[in-house]
Coordinates of C-alpha atoms in Angstrom, one line a residue:
M83 CA 30.3 4.9 -23.5
S84 CA 31.4 7.1 -26.3
H85 CA 29.1 9.6 -28.1
V86 CA 29.1 7.5 -31.3
D87 CA 27.4 4.5 -29.8
S88 CA 23.7 4.2 -30.3
V89 CA 21.3 2.7 -27.8
T90 CA 17.8 1.6 -27.4
V91 CA 15.9 3.0 -24.5
M92 CA 13.2 1.0 -22.8
W93 CA 11.0 3.6 -20.9
F94 CA 9.0 1.9 -18.2
K95 CA 5.7 3.6 -17.2
R96 CA 2.7 1.7 -15.9
D97 CA 4.2 -1.7 -17.0
L98 CA 6.5 -2.5 -14.1
R99 CA 7.0 -6.2 -14.9
L100 CA 9.4 -8.4 -16.9
R101 CA 7.0 -11.1 -18.0
D102 CA 4.4 -10.5 -20.7
N103 CA 6.0 -7.1 -21.4
A104 CA 5.6 -6.6 -25.2
A105 CA 7.5 -3.3 -25.1
L106 CA 10.5 -4.9 -23.4
K107 CA 10.4 -7.8 -25.9
I108 CA 10.5 -5.3 -28.8
A109 CA 13.2 -3.2 -27.2
I110 CA 15.4 -6.3 -26.8
E111 CA 14.9 -7.2 -30.5
Q112 CA 16.5 -3.9 -31.6
A113 CA 20.2 -4.2 -32.6
S114 CA 21.6 -1.6 -30.3
P115 CA 22.6 -2.0 -26.6
L116 CA 19.6 -1.6 -24.3
A117 CA 19.1 0.9 -21.5
L118 CA 16.3 0.4 -19.0
I119 CA 14.9 3.7 -17.5
Y120 CA 12.1 5.0 -15.3
I121 CA 11.6 8.8 -15.2
V122 CA 10.2 10.5 -12.1
E123 CA 8.7 13.6 -13.6
P124 CA 7.9 16.9 -11.8
I125 CA 4.4 16.8 -13.4
M126 CA 3.8 13.5 -11.5
I127 CA 5.3 14.7 -8.3
D128 CA 2.9 17.7 -8.4
D129 CA -0.1 15.7 -9.6
P130 CA -2.9 15.9 -7.0
H131 CA -3.9 12.3 -8.0
M132 CA -0.6 11.0 -6.7
D133 CA 0.3 10.3 -3.1
I134 CA 3.3 8.9 -1.3
R135 CA 1.6 5.6 -1.2
H136 CA 1.8 5.4 -5.0
W137 CA 5.5 6.4 -5.1
R138 CA 6.3 3.7 -2.5
F139 CA 4.5 1.2 -4.6
I140 CA 6.4 2.2 -7.7
Y141 CA 9.7 2.1 -5.8
Q142 CA 8.9 -1.3 -4.4
S143 CA 8.0 -2.5 -7.9
I144 CA 11.3 -1.2 -9.5
K145 CA 13.3 -2.6 -6.6
D146 CA 11.7 -6.0 -7.2
L147 CA 12.6 -5.8 -10.9
N148 CA 16.1 -4.8 -10.2
E149 CA 16.5 -7.8 -7.9
Q150 CA 15.4 -10.0 -10.7
L151 CA 17.6 -8.2 -13.3
A152 CA 20.7 -8.6 -11.1
E153 CA 21.1 -12.1 -12.5
F154 CA 21.6 -10.4 -15.9
N155 CA 24.0 -7.7 -14.6
T156 CA 21.7 -4.8 -15.3
S157 CA 19.0 -2.7 -13.7
I158 CA 16.4 0.0 -14.3
T159 CA 18.0 3.4 -13.8
I160 CA 15.6 5.9 -12.1
L161 CA 16.0 9.4 -13.6
F162 CA 14.4 12.7 -12.6
G163 CA 13.2 15.6 -14.7
N164 CA 11.0 16.7 -17.5
A165 CA 10.9 13.7 -19.9
V166 CA 12.2 15.6 -23.0
E167 CA 15.0 17.1 -20.9
V168 CA 16.0 13.7 -19.5
L169 CA 15.9 12.1 -22.9
S170 CA 17.9 15.0 -24.5
K171 CA 20.6 14.7 -21.9
L172 CA 20.8 11.0 -22.4
N173 CA 20.9 11.5 -26.2
E174 CA 23.9 13.8 -25.8
R175 CA 25.9 11.1 -24.0
C176 CA 24.8 8.1 -26.0
L177 CA 22.9 8.5 -29.2
I178 CA 19.4 7.1 -28.9
A179 CA 18.3 5.0 -31.9
H180 CA 15.0 3.8 -30.5
I181 CA 12.7 4.5 -27.6
V182 CA 10.3 1.8 -26.7
S183 CA 7.4 2.1 -24.2
H184 CA 3.8 1.1 -23.7
E185 CA 1.1 3.5 -24.6
E186 CA -0.1 5.3 -21.5
V187 CA -3.8 6.0 -21.1
G188 CA -3.2 8.7 -18.6
L189 CA -4.2 12.1 -17.4
E190 CA -4.1 15.3 -19.6
H191 CA -0.6 16.2 -18.4
T192 CA 0.9 12.8 -19.4
Y193 CA -0.8 13.1 -22.8
A194 CA 0.7 16.5 -23.3
R195 CA 4.1 15.1 -22.2
D196 CA 3.8 12.3 -24.8
K197 CA 3.1 14.8 -27.6
E198 CA 6.2 16.8 -26.6
V199 CA 8.3 13.6 -26.6
L200 CA 7.0 12.6 -30.0
A201 CA 7.8 16.1 -31.4
W202 CA 11.3 15.8 -29.9
C203 CA 11.8 12.3 -31.4
R204 CA 10.9 13.6 -34.8
I205 CA 13.3 16.5 -34.7
N206 CA 16.1 14.2 -33.5
K207 CA 15.2 11.4 -35.9
I208 CA 14.6 8.9 -33.1
K209 CA 12.1 6.2 -33.6
W210 CA 9.6 5.9 -30.7
I211 CA 7.8 2.6 -30.7
E212 CA 4.7 2.6 -28.5
V213 CA 3.0 -0.7 -27.7
A214 CA -0.6 -1.0 -26.7
Q215 CA -1.6 -2.2 -23.2
G216 CA -4.2 -4.8 -22.7
A217 CA -7.3 -4.6 -24.9
V218 CA -7.2 -0.8 -25.3
Y219 CA -7.0 0.4 -28.9
R220 CA -5.8 3.8 -30.2
P221 CA -7.7 5.1 -32.0
L222 CA -11.2 3.4 -31.6
N223 CA -14.2 5.5 -32.7
N224 CA -16.9 2.9 -31.9
R225 CA -17.4 -0.4 -30.1
R226 CA -19.1 -2.4 -32.8
N227 CA -16.4 -5.2 -32.8
W228 CA -15.4 -4.8 -29.1
P229 CA -15.8 -8.4 -28.0
K230 CA -13.6 -9.6 -30.9
L231 CA -11.0 -6.9 -30.3
W232 CA -10.9 -7.8 -26.6
N233 CA -10.4 -11.5 -27.4
D234 CA -7.7 -10.7 -30.1
R235 CA -5.6 -9.1 -27.4
I236 CA -6.3 -11.0 -24.2
L237 CA -6.5 -14.6 -25.6
T238 CA -3.2 -14.5 -27.6
A239 CA 0.1 -15.8 -26.3
A240 CA 2.0 -13.8 -23.7
N241 CA 5.1 -11.8 -24.8
H242 CA 7.9 -13.1 -22.6
P243 CA 11.2 -11.3 -23.2
E244 CA 14.3 -13.4 -23.3
L245 CA 16.9 -11.6 -21.1
S246 CA 19.8 -13.9 -21.1
N247 CA 21.7 -12.8 -24.2
V248 CA 20.9 -9.0 -24.2
K249 CA 23.6 -6.5 -24.7
W250 CA 22.9 -4.0 -21.9
V251 CA 24.1 -0.4 -21.6
E252 CA 26.6 -0.5 -18.7
N253 CA 26.7 2.1 -15.9
L254 CA 24.0 4.3 -17.3
N255 CA 23.9 6.4 -14.1
T256 CA 27.5 7.5 -14.8
E257 CA 26.8 8.4 -18.4
I258 CA 24.2 11.0 -17.6
D259 CA 24.5 14.3 -15.6
N260 CA 24.1 13.6 -11.9
N261 CA 21.4 16.2 -11.8
Y262 CA 19.2 13.8 -13.7
V263 CA 19.9 10.7 -11.6
F264 CA 17.2 10.3 -9.1
S265 CA 18.0 9.7 -5.4
V266 CA 15.0 7.9 -3.9
P267 CA 13.8 9.7 -0.8
E268 CA 13.9 7.8 2.4
M269 CA 10.2 8.3 2.9
W270 CA 9.6 6.3 -0.3
Q271 CA 11.6 3.5 1.0
V272 CA 9.5 3.2 4.2
V273 CA 7.1 0.2 4.2
D274 CA 3.6 1.0 5.3
E275 CA 2.2 -2.1 6.9
N276 CA -1.3 -0.9 6.1
M277 CA -0.7 -0.9 2.3
Q278 CA -0.1 -3.7 -0.2
L279 CA 3.5 -4.1 -1.3
G280 CA 4.4 -3.5 -4.9
G281 CA 6.3 -5.8 -7.2
E282 CA 5.9 -8.4 -9.9
K283 CA 6.7 -11.3 -7.5
R284 CA 4.1 -10.0 -5.1
A285 CA 1.5 -9.7 -7.8
W286 CA 2.0 -13.4 -8.7
Y287 CA 1.9 -14.4 -5.1
T288 CA -1.4 -12.5 -4.7
L289 CA -2.9 -14.1 -7.8
K290 CA -1.9 -17.7 -6.8
H291 CA -3.1 -17.2 -3.3
F292 CA -6.5 -16.0 -4.5
F293 CA -6.9 -19.2 -6.5
K294 CA -5.4 -21.3 -3.8
E295 CA -8.0 -20.5 -1.2
R296 CA -9.4 -16.9 -0.9
G297 CA -11.2 -16.8 -4.2
K298 CA -13.6 -19.6 -3.6
A299 CA -15.8 -17.3 -1.5
Y300 CA -15.4 -14.4 -4.0
F301 CA -19.0 -14.6 -5.2
G302 CA -21.5 -13.5 -2.6
N303 CA -19.0 -11.6 -0.5
I304 CA -18.0 -8.8 -3.0
G305 CA -20.2 -6.3 -1.2
D306 CA -19.1 -6.9 2.4
P307 CA -16.5 -4.3 3.3
T308 CA -14.8 -6.6 5.8
V309 CA -14.9 -10.0 4.2
S310 CA -14.1 -8.7 0.7
R311 CA -10.7 -7.5 1.9
K312 CA -9.8 -11.2 1.9
T313 CA -12.1 -12.8 -0.6
C314 CA -11.6 -10.2 -3.4
S315 CA -8.5 -10.8 -5.6
R316 CA -6.7 -7.7 -4.3
L317 CA -5.0 -7.6 -7.7
S318 CA -6.1 -4.1 -8.7
P319 CA -3.0 -2.2 -7.7
Y320 CA -0.8 -4.8 -9.5
L321 CA -2.9 -4.3 -12.7
A322 CA -2.9 -0.5 -12.3
W323 CA 0.8 -0.2 -12.1
G324 CA 1.6 -3.1 -14.5
N325 CA 3.2 -5.6 -12.1
I326 CA 1.0 -8.2 -13.9
S327 CA -0.9 -8.0 -17.1
L328 CA -4.6 -8.4 -17.6
K329 CA -3.8 -11.1 -20.1
Q330 CA -1.8 -13.0 -17.5
V331 CA -4.5 -12.8 -14.9
Y332 CA -7.3 -13.7 -17.3
Q333 CA -5.5 -16.7 -18.8
F334 CA -4.5 -17.9 -15.4
S335 CA -8.2 -17.8 -14.4
L336 CA -9.1 -19.9 -17.4
S337 CA -6.7 -22.6 -16.3
Q338 CA -8.6 -22.7 -13.0
S339 CA -12.1 -22.8 -14.5
D340 CA -12.9 -26.4 -13.9
R341 CA -12.3 -26.4 -10.2
K342 CA -15.2 -27.9 -8.3
G343 CA -17.2 -25.4 -6.2
W344 CA -15.5 -22.4 -7.8
G345 CA -17.7 -21.9 -10.8
R346 CA -19.7 -18.8 -9.8
S347 CA -16.7 -17.1 -8.2
I348 CA -14.5 -17.6 -11.2
S349 CA -17.2 -16.5 -13.6
A350 CA -17.8 -13.3 -11.6
F351 CA -14.1 -12.7 -11.4
Q352 CA -13.7 -13.1 -15.2
S353 CA -16.7 -10.8 -15.8
R354 CA -14.9 -8.0 -14.0
L355 CA -11.7 -8.5 -16.0
H356 CA -13.8 -8.0 -19.1
W357 CA -15.1 -4.7 -17.8
H358 CA -11.5 -3.5 -16.9
C359 CA -10.4 -2.5 -20.5
H360 CA -14.0 -1.4 -21.4
F361 CA -13.7 1.6 -19.0
I362 CA -10.1 2.4 -19.9
Q363 CA -11.1 2.4 -23.6
K364 CA -13.9 4.8 -22.8
F365 CA -11.4 7.2 -21.2
E366 CA -8.9 6.7 -24.1
T367 CA -11.7 7.7 -26.5
E368 CA -13.0 10.7 -24.5
A369 CA -10.3 11.8 -22.0
A370 CA -11.9 15.2 -21.5
M371 CA -14.0 13.4 -18.8
E372 CA -11.1 14.2 -16.5
F373 CA -12.4 17.7 -16.5
R374 CA -16.0 17.6 -17.5
P375 CA -19.0 15.2 -17.5
I376 CA -19.0 12.9 -20.5
N377 CA -22.6 14.1 -21.0
K378 CA -22.0 17.8 -21.5
A379 CA -25.6 18.6 -20.7
Y380 CA -24.6 18.2 -17.0
L381 CA -22.1 21.1 -17.1
D382 CA -24.6 23.4 -15.5
F383 CA -25.9 21.0 -12.8
P384 CA -26.8 22.9 -9.6
Y385 CA -24.3 21.6 -7.1
C386 CA -24.0 23.0 -3.6
A387 CA -21.2 25.5 -3.7
G388 CA -19.5 28.2 -1.6
A389 CA -18.8 27.7 2.1
E390 CA -21.5 25.1 2.6
G391 CA -20.2 23.0 -0.3
A392 CA -16.6 23.3 1.0
A393 CA -17.7 22.2 4.5
R394 CA -19.5 19.2 3.2
L395 CA -16.6 18.2 1.1
L396 CA -14.2 18.5 4.0
A397 CA -16.4 16.4 6.3
W398 CA -16.6 13.7 3.6
K399 CA -12.8 13.6 3.1
N400 CA -12.2 13.4 6.9
G401 CA -14.8 10.8 7.6
C402 CA -16.8 13.2 9.7
T403 CA -20.2 13.2 8.0
G404 CA -22.1 11.6 10.9
V405 CA -23.1 8.7 8.7
P406 CA -21.1 5.7 10.1
I407 CA -20.7 3.5 7.0
V408 CA -19.6 6.5 4.9
D409 CA -17.1 7.7 7.6
A410 CA -15.7 4.2 8.2
C411 CA -15.1 3.8 4.5
M412 CA -13.3 7.1 4.1
R413 CA -11.1 6.4 7.1
A414 CA -10.3 2.9 5.8
V415 CA -9.3 4.1 2.4
V416 CA -7.2 6.9 3.7
K417 CA -5.4 4.4 6.0
T418 CA -5.1 1.4 3.8
G419 CA -5.5 2.5 0.2
Y420 CA -8.4 0.1 -0.3
I421 CA -12.2 -0.3 0.0
N422 CA -14.3 -2.7 -2.0
F423 CA -16.2 -1.7 -5.1
R424 CA -19.6 -1.4 -3.5
M425 CA -18.3 0.9 -0.8
R426 CA -16.5 3.0 -3.4
A427 CA -19.7 3.4 -5.3
M428 CA -21.6 4.3 -2.1
V429 CA -19.2 7.0 -0.9
V430 CA -19.2 8.7 -4.4
S431 CA -23.0 8.5 -4.5
F432 CA -23.2 10.0 -1.0
L433 CA -20.9 12.9 -2.0
C434 CA -22.6 13.7 -5.2
H435 CA -26.2 13.0 -4.3
H436 CA -26.8 13.4 -0.5
L437 CA -24.2 16.1 -0.1
N438 CA -24.8 17.5 -3.7
V439 CA -21.1 18.2 -4.1
D440 CA -19.6 18.5 -7.6
W441 CA -18.0 15.1 -8.4
R442 CA -14.9 16.9 -9.7
K443 CA -14.1 18.1 -6.2
G444 CA -13.9 14.5 -4.9
A445 CA -12.3 12.7 -7.8
S446 CA -8.6 13.7 -7.3
F447 CA -8.9 13.2 -3.6
L448 CA -10.1 9.6 -3.9
A449 CA -7.6 9.0 -6.6
A450 CA -4.8 9.9 -4.2
Q451 CA -6.2 7.4 -1.6
F452 CA -6.8 4.5 -4.0
L453 CA -3.5 2.5 -4.2
D454 CA -4.9 1.1 -7.4
F455 CA -5.6 4.4 -9.0
E456 CA -6.0 3.9 -12.8
P457 CA -7.2 7.0 -14.6
G458 CA -9.1 5.1 -17.3
I459 CA -11.2 3.3 -14.7
H460 CA -11.4 6.0 -12.1
Y461 CA -13.0 8.8 -14.1
P462 CA -15.7 6.8 -16.0
Q463 CA -16.6 5.0 -12.8
F464 CA -16.8 8.2 -10.8
Q465 CA -19.1 9.8 -13.4
M466 CA -21.3 6.7 -13.6
Q467 CA -21.8 6.8 -9.8
A468 CA -22.3 10.5 -9.8
G469 CA -25.1 10.1 -12.3
V470 CA -23.7 12.5 -15.0
T471 CA -23.5 10.1 -17.9
G472 CA -27.1 10.2 -19.0
I473 CA -26.9 6.5 -20.0
N474 CA -26.5 4.6 -16.8
T475 CA -29.0 3.7 -14.2
L476 CA -29.2 6.3 -11.4
R477 CA -27.8 4.8 -8.2
I478 CA -28.6 6.9 -5.2
Y479 CA -27.4 4.5 -2.5
N480 CA -29.2 4.6 0.9
P481 CA -26.1 4.5 3.2
V482 CA -28.1 3.1 6.1
K483 CA -29.6 0.3 4.0
Q484 CA -26.1 -0.5 2.6
S485 CA -24.7 -0.5 6.1
I486 CA -27.3 -2.9 7.4
E487 CA -27.1 -5.2 4.4
K488 CA -23.3 -5.3 4.0
D489 CA -22.1 -4.8 7.6
L490 CA -25.0 -6.2 9.6
E491 CA -23.0 -6.7 12.8
G492 CA -21.2 -3.4 12.5
I493 CA -17.8 -5.1 12.4
F494 CA -16.4 -2.7 9.7
I495 CA -17.9 0.4 11.3
K496 CA -16.6 -0.5 14.8
K497 CA -13.1 -1.1 13.5
W498 CA -12.8 2.3 11.9
L499 CA -15.0 4.2 14.3
P500 CA -14.1 2.8 17.7
Q501 CA -16.2 5.4 19.5
L502 CA -19.3 3.4 18.2
A503 CA -18.0 0.1 19.4
A504 CA -20.5 -0.2 22.4
L505 CA -23.5 0.5 20.3
P506 CA -25.7 -2.5 19.3
N507 CA -27.7 -3.1 16.1
P508 CA -29.4 -1.2 14.6
L509 CA -28.1 1.9 16.5
V510 CA -24.6 1.5 15.2
H511 CA -25.8 2.1 11.7
Q512 CA -27.7 5.3 12.5
P513 CA -26.8 6.6 16.0
W514 CA -28.7 9.8 15.5
V515 CA -32.0 8.0 16.1
M516 CA -31.1 7.1 19.7
T517 CA -33.6 8.0 22.4
S518 CA -32.6 9.8 25.6
M519 CA -33.1 6.5 27.4
E520 CA -30.8 4.7 24.9
E521 CA -28.2 7.5 25.2
A522 CA -28.2 7.0 29.0
M523 CA -28.1 3.2 28.7
Y524 CA -25.0 3.3 26.4
D525 CA -23.5 6.4 27.9
F526 CA -23.3 7.9 24.4
N527 CA -24.3 11.2 22.9
C528 CA -24.2 11.4 19.1
A529 CA -23.3 15.1 18.9
E530 CA -20.6 14.9 21.6
D531 CA -19.1 11.4 21.1
Y532 CA -19.5 11.2 17.4
Y533 CA -21.2 13.6 14.9
N534 CA -24.7 14.4 14.0
P535 CA -25.3 13.8 10.3
I536 CA -24.5 16.9 8.3
V537 CA -27.6 16.3 6.2
D538 CA -30.9 14.6 6.7
V539 CA -30.2 11.3 4.9
E540 CA -33.8 10.6 3.8
K541 CA -34.6 14.2 2.8
A542 CA -31.3 14.6 1.0
A543 CA -31.9 11.5 -1.0
S544 CA -35.4 12.6 -2.0
E545 CA -34.0 16.0 -3.1
A546 CA -31.3 14.3 -5.1
R547 CA -33.8 12.1 -6.9
D548 CA -35.8 15.1 -8.0
R549 CA -32.6 16.9 -9.2
M550 CA -31.2 13.9 -11.0
W551 CA -34.4 12.9 -12.8
S552 CA -35.2 16.4 -13.8
Y553 CA -31.9 16.4 -15.7
K554 CA -31.9 12.9 -17.0
N555 CA -35.4 13.4 -18.5
S556 CA -34.3 16.6 -20.3
S557 CA -33.9 16.7 -24.1
A558 CA -30.3 18.0 -23.8
V559 CA -29.2 15.0 -21.6
K560 CA -31.0 12.6 -23.9
K561 CA -29.4 14.0 -27.0
E562 CA -26.0 13.7 -25.5
A563 CA -26.8 10.2 -24.2
S564 CA -27.5 9.2 -27.8
R565 CA -24.1 10.4 -28.9
I566 CA -22.4 8.6 -26.0
L567 CA -24.2 5.3 -26.8
R568 CA -23.1 5.5 -30.5
I569 CA -19.4 5.8 -29.5
H570 CA -19.0 3.8 -26.3
T571 CA -21.4 0.8 -26.5
T572 CA -21.7 -2.3 -28.7

């Protein structure tokens, strides 16, 4: 390709799909030949929120798209480097007329990157078209019309690009300096059998399989850490990385709404889809919550610090707190990238309330474990469970009570903590209460065969309630809460 040619660049981010991809549709509608790119950026490689599990999922997603694009004699080219440097090098070889991408509600470094790209586009007289994702609006200073805004986006027709008559940029990887063409590491290409596979086709299979059989038992099993692995939709990573759109999922669910015996499950499922963009919109409006509590009156909250705080955090990360349901959850999410919502809430509550560890010290760690990490959901949810919003109900989960209610037979605990497999109910939920006779009967010593709890669960909860309520009732928290309600609620 000669330097005088101009091209349109479709920059894929968290929208790794071909169907209902409004940005791709707009890119195709431009007059110039189209180049499809994904940029692996150093800021993402170094991001503590990212783990190899995410890069494998992204690679699998791009591989899936390229298999579909082969029919049209094109592919997504994976490039490496700072976004401005990559685009500059591409612009040197083939003049860029337009860049098209979806808006990214991301972390601070991706926002800073986007500002740099916008400045570069203006200098080089390149039009950058950014397309909204889902029902997230930029800007949106209040939620007074939120239900209507949500419906306006999610209930409209899907944007399906027509790929058959597109003029593609040929051999893009030969048009750009080899230093910018990314060679996918072998480790990214390894399939981890414990993780869900990425890809648009896999997303649709998961959605249809949910409505074929699994989803009928969705309602009533959401809280069970074992059963929910099957009865929950398991669509969250596909939504997070854009293998399928929220619009596609919601509209498909509407087509299933009259199925006999499915009413409560479909209603509960749709309710959670409504909440999806609510949290992302909250993060879009107040992204500083990546670094500080949304309620600034909690900035001086008295968390456990120093060596003791570090030891508690490490025990929580490693699943060595001595509280079986907490440890089982942490080991499960590290191994598989998934635990259900109730258990996510419980482990965050335990970290921030029972252990009194600053929520910020656990947020990036869990983000790196969740295969479905979505910044706009992760941070608002984390702060809500940590009790630092000033507007939500304080939830100090009793881990023993949760364990007995949600894992009565100890199936989940025994899977992830096999050293407890021989213990009966209720001892498996709180082995530290065993008598000497019981220890002899089961040939088990809590301190030697497992761990003694690093805190007294009941005492720690009582102390947490005193701390949390003393803050929530303060005038400073209430003042900030009023501000938050004005901006973030209907």
